[in-house]
């Protein structure tokens, strides 16, 4: 930093944070000037969320210092962080839907008169804040009755009500429509003019290019580089995020696909009963499913896997129509699902690697009708640890002590041991490091080459574009379009994802 | 096995202290009774541990024991039902109770605590109403063939005339057989593995293709069937059954035995051997209190206190181990950089 630059409003100096089995942040630095919009980008698992939690006072760093306006601070609680003027807006909004807008804005800091909540002041102040954000709703409206985009603005109003000088926005547009997104970007620009600094975390590089004064890139918990407004291009950003040539990182080499492996015909959309969903996946094909958060992608996979009932329409695997009453039927038919939330749905953390891998095959390999086949389980586990290069001291280690990437490989191992014909992946690389990501991409390519049909949901645009032979795009519970590999661009996908 | 070393040590200490300080503790009569009581409580403890492993609870065991103990003589003596038919009806009743609990817990997604709290009261009411609150007896000679189960081992044909068998209750043998079956079920069959997995993480188990609904219902059925059988043993042992009190609090003793033996009420954890040791410690403590001349009034306090202490020590040990492990991992991670 040169002498002439003003002192940063917020600076993060060599911060390190370790969790059991993984170093989430290593000596990361970041600085933010007053009235600056800094974009923080990086692949899933790069450490962005961890740093944001540290800044919001949710977690304490193991090493390093944080300065606000030049003074070293210890952000040991959300309250401390707020009193330093730092406010975090989570990707999943933290609003109480059963309370009205005004109550949410002043939650925990209600102005009082004679010891009782002063509703009039709340209304008056809320109105002023909402007006500043261009949101024309009554403060008495229940938050549940507002669309997501407006709820987001209520969150921002709450942050402004505590006089936030630093506003951290974590993926603010991941569930917003095109129009709502534009409105939000306008608000961010206006806040900048008012001297509020913003840390803007996003996967949408187009938004980043439009908004950011500067970009800081994280990769695997470290600073990967920084770009000024002039240096910002799509390619320069992706290059820094993945740390190598993009065409090598996403190792997909499409082959001509085989027969139809999975056929979904006119099933009722779980989010919108008026809509029907139909699509096919062929052997050897990798089909991506894109869309905004809440577009109904995971729910669609859940219908195919028998978690949710198939209300109408049907699912065929290898030409045979299935009766899907539960995942038990789906597994029998040769389907496999790697679910979205690894720790809650994928692995059983307290059980050993071997037990987790053996879980799906218990029934298939049972002996004398009821007994465990421990030899088979041991063999499957050993084969998968080797094939997927699961880093573990041994397969009797409990899964909770493995890194995110290795936990995900355990989930994959559980299913690959079953030799499925159709593999459903829901956000398969969320929260795992670059190395493991690359391995999973390579594996997907190999499995497809061997004839497996792969359907994968992802919120990461780069991954969707890099790995898919074809992309199905969803918006508010329906399929808005399908794009072949040649037509895949961030624009074309976003166009369909925000309603076409 | 390693997990059970702690409780084994406590049992040994209590045993030695009581043997030194208590008059008549080591008498053949006292030890025989102690072992028989331990066996009966261990049996119902094993039953409830199936449910606890799934992360559920069954509070109705005590009053269900009361209901079964009343119903059996009501059928056999009161309505001249044959012993075999009576036993079959008892089994049917147990299966139905378990199905009822399991279906409500899975299909309607009710909390096990609420379901079995309600049935706890219902069963007691039915038991009292059925026989108009009158005491039921098991001294009738029609029960003679069954009484062997609470007799001495030497009364069985295989052990006839062997001196040592006179000092061993048949209940111990029954408990061992049930224990071995339960342990094999839990540790060696796919069903046991299903229960362990879904107790830890029901959603992940479900998404791995395990029929979690069926398995949870099975756990409640096994628990009720074991309680129904336990009811018969308890009733045959004490001979006279009061509908309003028989079996009261047994569910708590069973749950306490399971918890002492290492079952976590959060589910997914538990060993049958541990449950047996838990039952043993509890009955041993009760016996010690009598033998050492501690006031009877303090009995419940001592047992409650010891269980609480055991659970606290267990948690502290686990935390220390986890911390040490995290520190090791951190140094490994730091070293790798």
mmCIF file with all atom_site columns, N, CA and C in Angstrom, chain A residues 17-25 45 62 343 401-404 431 433, chain B residues 329-330 333 337:
data_model
loop_
_atom_site.group_PDB
_atom_site.id
_atom_site.type_symbol
_atom_site.label_atom_id
_atom_site.label_alt_id
_atom_site.label_comp_id
_atom_site.label_asym_id
_atom_site.label_entity_id
_atom_site.label_seq_id
_atom_site.pdbx_PDB_ins_code
_atom_site.Cartn_x
_atom_site.Cartn_y
_atom_site.Cartn_z
_atom_site.occupancy
_atom_site.B_iso_or_equiv
_atom_site.pdbx_formal_charge
_atom_site.auth_seq_id
_atom_site.auth_comp_id
_atom_site.auth_asym_id
_atom_site.auth_atom_id
_atom_site.pdbx_PDB_model_num
ATOM 1  N N  . UNK A 1 17  ? -7.495  -19.559 10.235 1.00 0.00 ? 17  UNK A N  1
ATOM 2  C CA . UNK A 1 17  ? -8.521  -20.265 11.000 1.00 0.00 ? 17  UNK A CA 1
ATOM 3  C C  . UNK A 1 17  ? -8.467  -21.748 10.668 1.00 0.00 ? 17  UNK A C  1
ATOM 4  N N  . UNK A 1 18  ? -8.342  -22.547 11.729 1.00 0.00 ? 18  UNK A N  1
ATOM 5  C CA . UNK A 1 18  ? -8.286  -23.998 11.516 1.00 0.00 ? 18  UNK A CA 1
ATOM 6  C C  . UNK A 1 18  ? -9.511  -24.672 12.108 1.00 0.00 ? 18  UNK A C  1
ATOM 7  N N  . UNK A 1 19  ? -9.979  -25.686 11.412 1.00 0.00 ? 19  UNK A N  1
ATOM 8  C CA . UNK A 1 19  ? -11.003 -26.571 11.948 1.00 0.00 ? 19  UNK A CA 1
ATOM 9  C C  . UNK A 1 19  ? -10.401 -27.965 11.980 1.00 0.00 ? 19  UNK A C  1
ATOM 10 N N  . UNK A 1 20  ? -10.997 -28.867 12.768 1.00 0.00 ? 20  UNK A N  1
ATOM 11 C CA . UNK A 1 20  ? -10.445 -30.222 12.793 1.00 0.00 ? 20  UNK A CA 1
ATOM 12 C C  . UNK A 1 20  ? -10.293 -30.769 11.380 1.00 0.00 ? 20  UNK A C  1
ATOM 13 N N  . UNK A 1 21  ? -9.069  -31.114 11.019 1.00 0.00 ? 21  UNK A N  1
ATOM 14 C CA . UNK A 1 21  ? -8.854  -31.762 9.730  1.00 0.00 ? 21  UNK A CA 1
ATOM 15 C C  . UNK A 1 21  ? -8.660  -30.823 8.567  1.00 0.00 ? 21  UNK A C  1
ATOM 16 N N  . UNK A 1 22  ? -8.877  -29.518 8.756  1.00 0.00 ? 22  UNK A N  1
ATOM 17 C CA . UNK A 1 22  ? -8.758  -28.624 7.608  1.00 0.00 ? 22  UNK A CA 1
ATOM 18 C C  . UNK A 1 22  ? -8.383  -27.209 8.070  1.00 0.00 ? 22  UNK A C  1
ATOM 19 N N  . UNK A 1 23  ? -7.518  -26.578 7.288  1.00 0.00 ? 23  UNK A N  1
ATOM 20 C CA . UNK A 1 23  ? -7.211  -25.173 7.529  1.00 0.00 ? 23  UNK A CA 1
ATOM 21 C C  . UNK A 1 23  ? -8.084  -24.364 6.585  1.00 0.00 ? 23  UNK A C  1
ATOM 22 N N  . UNK A 1 24  ? -9.076  -23.678 7.149  1.00 0.00 ? 24  UNK A N  1
ATOM 23 C CA . UNK A 1 24  ? -10.056 -22.979 6.312  1.00 0.00 ? 24  UNK A CA 1
ATOM 24 C C  . UNK A 1 24  ? -9.490  -21.682 5.754  1.00 0.00 ? 24  UNK A C  1
ATOM 25 N N  . UNK A 1 25  ? -8.689  -21.004 6.552  1.00 0.00 ? 25  UNK A N  1
ATOM 26 C CA . UNK A 1 25  ? -8.063  -19.761 6.106  1.00 0.00 ? 25  UNK A CA 1
ATOM 27 C C  . UNK A 1 25  ? -6.605  -19.787 6.497  1.00 0.00 ? 25  UNK A C  1
ATOM 28 N N  . UNK A 1 45  ? -15.856 -23.303 -0.970 1.00 0.00 ? 45  UNK A N  1
ATOM 29 C CA . UNK A 1 45  ? -14.813 -23.875 -0.133 1.00 0.00 ? 45  UNK A CA 1
ATOM 30 C C  . UNK A 1 45  ? -13.523 -23.100 -0.145 1.00 0.00 ? 45  UNK A C  1
ATOM 31 N N  . UNK A 1 62  ? -7.858  -17.931 14.634 1.00 0.00 ? 62  UNK A N  1
ATOM 32 C CA . UNK A 1 62  ? -6.790  -18.511 15.451 1.00 0.00 ? 62  UNK A CA 1
ATOM 33 C C  . UNK A 1 62  ? -5.577  -17.575 15.492 1.00 0.00 ? 62  UNK A C  1
ATOM 34 N N  . UNK A 1 343 ? -23.291 -33.222 5.228  1.00 0.00 ? 343 UNK A N  1
ATOM 35 C CA . UNK A 1 343 ? -23.232 -33.652 6.623  1.00 0.00 ? 343 UNK A CA 1
ATOM 36 C C  . UNK A 1 343 ? -24.577 -34.108 7.169  1.00 0.00 ? 343 UNK A C  1
ATOM 37 N N  . UNK A 1 401 ? -13.923 -36.754 11.079 1.00 0.00 ? 401 UNK A N  1
ATOM 38 C CA . UNK A 1 401 ? -12.572 -36.198 11.121 1.00 0.00 ? 401 UNK A CA 1
ATOM 39 C C  . UNK A 1 401 ? -11.948 -36.033 9.733  1.00 0.00 ? 401 UNK A C  1
ATOM 40 N N  . UNK A 1 402 ? -12.744 -36.328 8.706  1.00 0.00 ? 402 UNK A N  1
ATOM 41 C CA . UNK A 1 402 ? -12.235 -36.158 7.344  1.00 0.00 ? 402 UNK A CA 1
ATOM 42 C C  . UNK A 1 402 ? -12.555 -34.749 6.833  1.00 0.00 ? 402 UNK A C  1
ATOM 43 N N  . UNK A 1 403 ? -11.788 -34.297 5.866  1.00 0.00 ? 403 UNK A N  1
ATOM 44 C CA . UNK A 1 403 ? -12.083 -32.995 5.263  1.00 0.00 ? 403 UNK A CA 1
ATOM 45 C C  . UNK A 1 403 ? -13.341 -33.112 4.401  1.00 0.00 ? 403 UNK A C  1
ATOM 46 N N  . UNK A 1 404 ? -13.924 -31.962 4.042  1.00 0.00 ? 404 UNK A N  1
ATOM 47 C CA . UNK A 1 404 ? -15.159 -31.946 3.262  1.00 0.00 ? 404 UNK A CA 1
ATOM 48 C C  . UNK A 1 404 ? -15.046 -32.749 1.974  1.00 0.00 ? 404 UNK A C  1
ATOM 49 N N  . UNK A 1 431 ? -18.413 -26.642 -0.894 1.00 0.00 ? 431 UNK A N  1
ATOM 50 C CA . UNK A 1 431 ? -17.607 -26.633 0.326  1.00 0.00 ? 431 UNK A CA 1
ATOM 51 C C  . UNK A 1 431 ? -16.419 -27.574 0.329  1.00 0.00 ? 431 UNK A C  1
ATOM 52 N N  . UNK A 1 433 ? -12.345 -28.504 -1.276 1.00 0.00 ? 433 UNK A N  1
ATOM 53 C CA . UNK A 1 433 ? -11.207 -27.762 -1.801 1.00 0.00 ? 433 UNK A CA 1
ATOM 54 C C  . UNK A 1 433 ? -10.981 -28.027 -3.290 1.00 0.00 ? 433 UNK A C  1
ATOM 55 N N  . UNK B 2 329 ? -5.060  -32.954 15.460 1.00 0.00 ? 329 UNK B N  1
ATOM 56 C CA . UNK B 2 329 ? -5.365  -32.688 14.051 1.00 0.00 ? 329 UNK B CA 1
ATOM 57 C C  . UNK B 2 329 ? -4.817  -31.337 13.636 1.00 0.00 ? 329 UNK B C  1
ATOM 58 N N  . UNK B 2 330 ? -4.965  -30.332 14.554 1.00 0.00 ? 330 UNK B N  1
ATOM 59 C CA . UNK B 2 330 ? -4.489  -28.988 14.240 1.00 0.00 ? 330 UNK B CA 1
ATOM 60 C C  . UNK B 2 330 ? -2.982  -28.988 14.047 1.00 0.00 ? 330 UNK B C  1
ATOM 61 N N  . UNK B 2 333 ? -2.241  -30.564 10.806 1.00 0.00 ? 333 UNK B N  1
ATOM 62 C CA . UNK B 2 333 ? -2.542  -29.626 9.715  1.00 0.00 ? 333 UNK B CA 1
ATOM 63 C C  . UNK B 2 333 ? -1.484  -28.536 9.628  1.00 0.00 ? 333 UNK B C  1
ATOM 64 N N  . UNK B 2 337 ? 1.664   -27.725 6.523  1.00 0.00 ? 337 UNK B N  1
ATOM 65 C CA . UNK B 2 337 ? 1.738   -26.499 5.722  1.00 0.00 ? 337 UNK B CA 1
ATOM 66 C C  . UNK B 2 337 ? 3.166   -26.127 5.367  1.00 0.00 ? 337 UNK B C  1
#
